[in-house]
Amino acid sequence: MSRGIRNCNPLNIRRSADQWKGLSAQQTDAAFCQFKQMEYGWRAALVLLTRTYYRKYRLYTIRKIVEKWAPPTENNTKAYIKNVAATTGIGPDDDLGDPQQHPANWLLLAAAMAIQENGPNCRDPISLLRAWRLL
């Protein structure tokens, strides 16, 4: 089982001062957040993507989002962008649109990023959709 799935953190959000809703009381992973349930890990990922990356940083495309999320110092960013674009069917430089008006694009983005982070068996659409309700 991949680290992101074990931690209920499908996008491998790094530990920080943020006190995410649903964090496990004990954080035994030195690098990545651990959540009580997968829905909370998805919720944190969606908050980061839609509120921080879209609204705060004004990143509107797969390319811009992934370049910040998975920088080349730690990842093969070009391959990550290519794989996420192929999985979503959205061009790497296409505007994803406002999350409130185009939620499907953002759900597809999150799901594709989770597959990239955790491997092809990372498919849990029900908890992802439940997380959207938690926003």
PDB file of C-alpha atoms in Angstrom:
ATOM      1  CA  MET A   1       0.000   0.000   0.000  1.00  0.00           C
ATOM      2  CA  SER A   2       1.390   3.403  -0.926  1.00  0.00           C
ATOM      3  CA  ARG A   3       2.298   5.967   1.704  1.00  0.00           C
ATOM      4  CA  GLY A   4      -0.457   8.368   0.612  1.00  0.00           C
ATOM      5  CA  ILE A   5      -3.105   5.664   0.965  1.00  0.00           C
ATOM      6  CA  ARG A   6      -1.738   4.456   4.324  1.00  0.00           C
ATOM      7  CA  ASN A   7      -1.842   8.060   5.575  1.00  0.00           C
ATOM      8  CA  CYS A   8      -5.319   8.740   4.100  1.00  0.00           C
ATOM      9  CA  ASN A   9      -3.504  11.561   2.297  1.00  0.00           C
ATOM     10  CA  PRO A  10      -3.953  10.825  -1.433  1.00  0.00           C
ATOM     11  CA  LEU A  11      -1.996  13.856  -2.660  1.00  0.00           C
ATOM     12  CA  ASN A  12       0.803  13.472  -0.090  1.00  0.00           C
ATOM     13  CA  ILE A  13       0.371  16.832   1.605  1.00  0.00           C
ATOM     14  CA  ARG A  14       3.475  17.661   3.600  1.00  0.00           C
ATOM     15  CA  ARG A  15       3.311  18.355   7.306  1.00  0.00           C
ATOM     16  CA  SER A  16       3.194  22.035   8.194  1.00  0.00           C
ATOM     17  CA  ALA A  17       1.721  24.376  10.778  1.00  0.00           C
ATOM     18  CA  ASP A  18      -1.710  23.956   9.121  1.00  0.00           C
ATOM     19  CA  GLN A  19      -4.204  22.256  11.410  1.00  0.00           C
ATOM     20  CA  TRP A  20      -6.261  20.392   8.837  1.00  0.00           C
ATOM     21  CA  LYS A  21      -9.696  19.144   9.712  1.00  0.00           C
ATOM     22  CA  GLY A  22      -9.554  15.413  10.380  1.00  0.00           C
ATOM     23  CA  LEU A  23      -5.844  15.108  11.161  1.00  0.00           C
ATOM     24  CA  SER A  24      -4.983  11.987  13.129  1.00  0.00           C
ATOM     25  CA  ALA A  25      -4.146  12.727  16.752  1.00  0.00           C
ATOM     26  CA  GLN A  26      -0.768  11.017  16.350  1.00  0.00           C
ATOM     27  CA  GLN A  27       1.369  12.030  13.404  1.00  0.00           C
ATOM     28  CA  THR A  28       3.937   9.232  13.048  1.00  0.00           C
ATOM     29  CA  ASP A  29       5.026  10.096   9.492  1.00  0.00           C
ATOM     30  CA  ALA A  30       7.821  12.651   9.764  1.00  0.00           C
ATOM     31  CA  ALA A  31       7.147  14.195   6.336  1.00  0.00           C
ATOM     32  CA  PHE A  32       3.476  13.841   5.399  1.00  0.00           C
ATOM     33  CA  CYS A  33       0.148  14.533   7.115  1.00  0.00           C
ATOM     34  CA  GLN A  34      -1.904  11.610   8.356  1.00  0.00           C
ATOM     35  CA  PHE A  35      -5.697  11.876   8.355  1.00  0.00           C
ATOM     36  CA  LYS A  36      -8.360   9.908  10.262  1.00  0.00           C
ATOM     37  CA  GLN A  37     -10.272   9.066   7.086  1.00  0.00           C
ATOM     38  CA  MET A  38      -9.637   9.357   3.368  1.00  0.00           C
ATOM     39  CA  GLU A  39     -12.372  12.001   3.031  1.00  0.00           C
ATOM     40  CA  TYR A  40     -10.331  14.371   5.215  1.00  0.00           C
ATOM     41  CA  GLY A  41      -7.210  13.838   3.119  1.00  0.00           C
ATOM     42  CA  TRP A  42      -9.218  14.547  -0.021  1.00  0.00           C
ATOM     43  CA  ARG A  43     -10.771  17.609   1.629  1.00  0.00           C
ATOM     44  CA  ALA A  44      -7.335  19.039   2.476  1.00  0.00           C
ATOM     45  CA  ALA A  45      -6.144  18.383  -1.081  1.00  0.00           C
ATOM     46  CA  LEU A  46      -9.201  20.084  -2.570  1.00  0.00           C
ATOM     47  CA  VAL A  47      -8.812  23.063  -0.235  1.00  0.00           C
ATOM     48  CA  LEU A  48      -5.202  23.439  -1.319  1.00  0.00           C
ATOM     49  CA  LEU A  49      -6.027  23.109  -5.008  1.00  0.00           C
ATOM     50  CA  THR A  50      -9.134  25.302  -5.142  1.00  0.00           C
ATOM     51  CA  ARG A  51      -8.531  27.885  -2.440  1.00  0.00           C
ATOM     52  CA  THR A  52      -4.778  28.189  -2.250  1.00  0.00           C
ATOM     53  CA  TYR A  53      -3.575  27.307  -5.747  1.00  0.00           C
ATOM     54  CA  TYR A  54      -6.536  28.699  -7.698  1.00  0.00           C
ATOM     55  CA  ARG A  55      -7.668  31.662  -5.586  1.00  0.00           C
ATOM     56  CA  LYS A  56      -4.469  32.743  -3.788  1.00  0.00           C
ATOM     57  CA  TYR A  57      -1.727  31.871  -6.289  1.00  0.00           C
ATOM     58  CA  ARG A  58      -3.940  32.249  -9.380  1.00  0.00           C
ATOM     59  CA  LEU A  59      -2.800  28.985 -10.926  1.00  0.00           C
ATOM     60  CA  TYR A  60      -5.401  27.943 -13.493  1.00  0.00           C
ATOM     61  CA  THR A  61      -3.777  25.158 -15.520  1.00  0.00           C
ATOM     62  CA  ILE A  62      -2.485  21.664 -14.887  1.00  0.00           C
ATOM     63  CA  ARG A  63       1.018  22.789 -15.853  1.00  0.00           C
ATOM     64  CA  LYS A  64       1.123  25.730 -13.417  1.00  0.00           C
ATOM     65  CA  ILE A  65      -0.438  23.757 -10.566  1.00  0.00           C
ATOM     66  CA  VAL A  66       1.829  20.728 -10.951  1.00  0.00           C
ATOM     67  CA  GLU A  67       4.958  22.874 -11.350  1.00  0.00           C
ATOM     68  CA  LYS A  68       4.245  24.282  -7.885  1.00  0.00           C
ATOM     69  CA  TRP A  69       2.898  21.048  -6.336  1.00  0.00           C
ATOM     70  CA  ALA A  70       5.647  18.756  -7.623  1.00  0.00           C
ATOM     71  CA  PRO A  71       8.729  20.877  -8.355  1.00  0.00           C
ATOM     72  CA  PRO A  72      11.546  19.448 -10.482  1.00  0.00           C
ATOM     73  CA  THR A  73      13.885  19.386  -7.478  1.00  0.00           C
ATOM     74  CA  GLU A  74      11.795  16.499  -6.068  1.00  0.00           C
ATOM     75  CA  ASN A  75       9.900  15.062  -9.060  1.00  0.00           C
ATOM     76  CA  ASN A  76       9.904  14.403 -12.760  1.00  0.00           C
ATOM     77  CA  THR A  77       7.557  17.354 -13.204  1.00  0.00           C
ATOM     78  CA  LYS A  78       7.278  17.055 -16.994  1.00  0.00           C
ATOM     79  CA  ALA A  79       6.127  13.437 -16.720  1.00  0.00           C
ATOM     80  CA  TYR A  80       3.745  14.353 -13.867  1.00  0.00           C
ATOM     81  CA  ILE A  81       2.124  17.072 -16.022  1.00  0.00           C
ATOM     82  CA  LYS A  82       1.907  14.760 -19.027  1.00  0.00           C
ATOM     83  CA  ASN A  83       0.324  11.942 -16.998  1.00  0.00           C
ATOM     84  CA  VAL A  84      -2.202  14.196 -15.226  1.00  0.00           C
ATOM     85  CA  ALA A  85      -3.228  15.818 -18.523  1.00  0.00           C
ATOM     86  CA  ALA A  86      -3.632  12.402 -20.178  1.00  0.00           C
ATOM     87  CA  THR A  87      -5.636  10.999 -17.260  1.00  0.00           C
ATOM     88  CA  THR A  88      -7.994  13.997 -17.063  1.00  0.00           C
ATOM     89  CA  GLY A  89      -8.299  14.576 -20.805  1.00  0.00           C
ATOM     90  CA  ILE A  90      -7.584  18.258 -20.111  1.00  0.00           C
ATOM     91  CA  GLY A  91      -4.717  19.954 -21.932  1.00  0.00           C
ATOM     92  CA  PRO A  92      -1.782  20.955 -19.717  1.00  0.00           C
ATOM     93  CA  ASP A  93      -2.299  24.636 -20.562  1.00  0.00           C
ATOM     94  CA  ASP A  94      -6.113  24.678 -20.656  1.00  0.00           C
ATOM     95  CA  ASP A  95      -7.808  26.871 -18.054  1.00  0.00           C
ATOM     96  CA  LEU A  96      -9.544  24.589 -15.535  1.00  0.00           C
ATOM     97  CA  GLY A  97     -12.165  27.250 -14.824  1.00  0.00           C
ATOM     98  CA  ASP A  98     -13.557  28.452 -11.541  1.00  0.00           C
ATOM     99  CA  PRO A  99     -13.959  25.501  -9.134  1.00  0.00           C
ATOM    100  CA  GLN A 100     -17.500  26.584  -8.245  1.00  0.00           C
ATOM    101  CA  GLN A 101     -18.560  26.654 -11.895  1.00  0.00           C
ATOM    102  CA  HIS A 102     -16.484  23.704 -13.133  1.00  0.00           C
ATOM    103  CA  PRO A 103     -16.135  21.295 -10.195  1.00  0.00           C
ATOM    104  CA  ALA A 104     -15.674  18.264 -12.464  1.00  0.00           C
ATOM    105  CA  ASN A 105     -12.365  19.650 -13.755  1.00  0.00           C
ATOM    106  CA  TRP A 106     -11.043  20.014 -10.219  1.00  0.00           C
ATOM    107  CA  LEU A 107     -12.260  16.593  -9.139  1.00  0.00           C
ATOM    108  CA  LEU A 108     -10.609  15.062 -12.211  1.00  0.00           C
ATOM    109  CA  LEU A 109      -7.403  16.969 -11.419  1.00  0.00           C
ATOM    110  CA  ALA A 110      -7.340  15.728  -7.824  1.00  0.00           C
ATOM    111  CA  ALA A 111      -8.047  12.136  -8.880  1.00  0.00           C
ATOM    112  CA  ALA A 112      -5.338  12.206 -11.568  1.00  0.00           C
ATOM    113  CA  MET A 113      -2.814  13.695  -9.146  1.00  0.00           C
ATOM    114  CA  ALA A 114      -3.627  10.965  -6.615  1.00  0.00           C
ATOM    115  CA  ILE A 115      -3.021   8.313  -9.269  1.00  0.00           C
ATOM    116  CA  GLN A 116       0.304   9.967 -10.078  1.00  0.00           C
ATOM    117  CA  GLU A 117       1.239  10.136  -6.384  1.00  0.00           C
ATOM    118  CA  ASN A 118       0.108   6.621  -5.417  1.00  0.00           C
ATOM    119  CA  GLY A 119       0.006   4.488  -8.537  1.00  0.00           C
ATOM    120  CA  PRO A 120      -2.738   3.234 -10.858  1.00  0.00           C
ATOM    121  CA  ASN A 121      -4.639   1.343  -8.153  1.00  0.00           C
ATOM    122  CA  CYS A 122      -5.480   4.588  -6.365  1.00  0.00           C
ATOM    123  CA  ARG A 123      -9.106   4.932  -7.365  1.00  0.00           C
ATOM    124  CA  ASP A 124     -11.540   5.917  -4.648  1.00  0.00           C
ATOM    125  CA  PRO A 125     -14.119   8.192  -6.275  1.00  0.00           C
ATOM    126  CA  ILE A 126     -16.682   7.903  -3.491  1.00  0.00           C
ATOM    127  CA  SER A 127     -14.454   9.405  -0.794  1.00  0.00           C
ATOM    128  CA  LEU A 128     -13.339  12.106  -3.240  1.00  0.00           C
ATOM    129  CA  LEU A 129     -16.951  13.087  -3.898  1.00  0.00           C
ATOM    130  CA  ARG A 130     -17.733  13.009  -0.176  1.00  0.00           C
ATOM    131  CA  ALA A 131     -14.792  15.367   0.400  1.00  0.00           C
ATOM    132  CA  TRP A 132     -16.223  17.873  -2.086  1.00  0.00           C
ATOM    133  CA  ARG A 133     -19.298  18.043   0.152  1.00  0.00           C
ATOM    134  CA  LEU A 134     -17.053  18.848   3.147  1.00  0.00           C
ATOM    135  CA  LEU A 135     -15.672  22.013   1.555  1.00  0.00           C
TER     136      LEU A 135
END
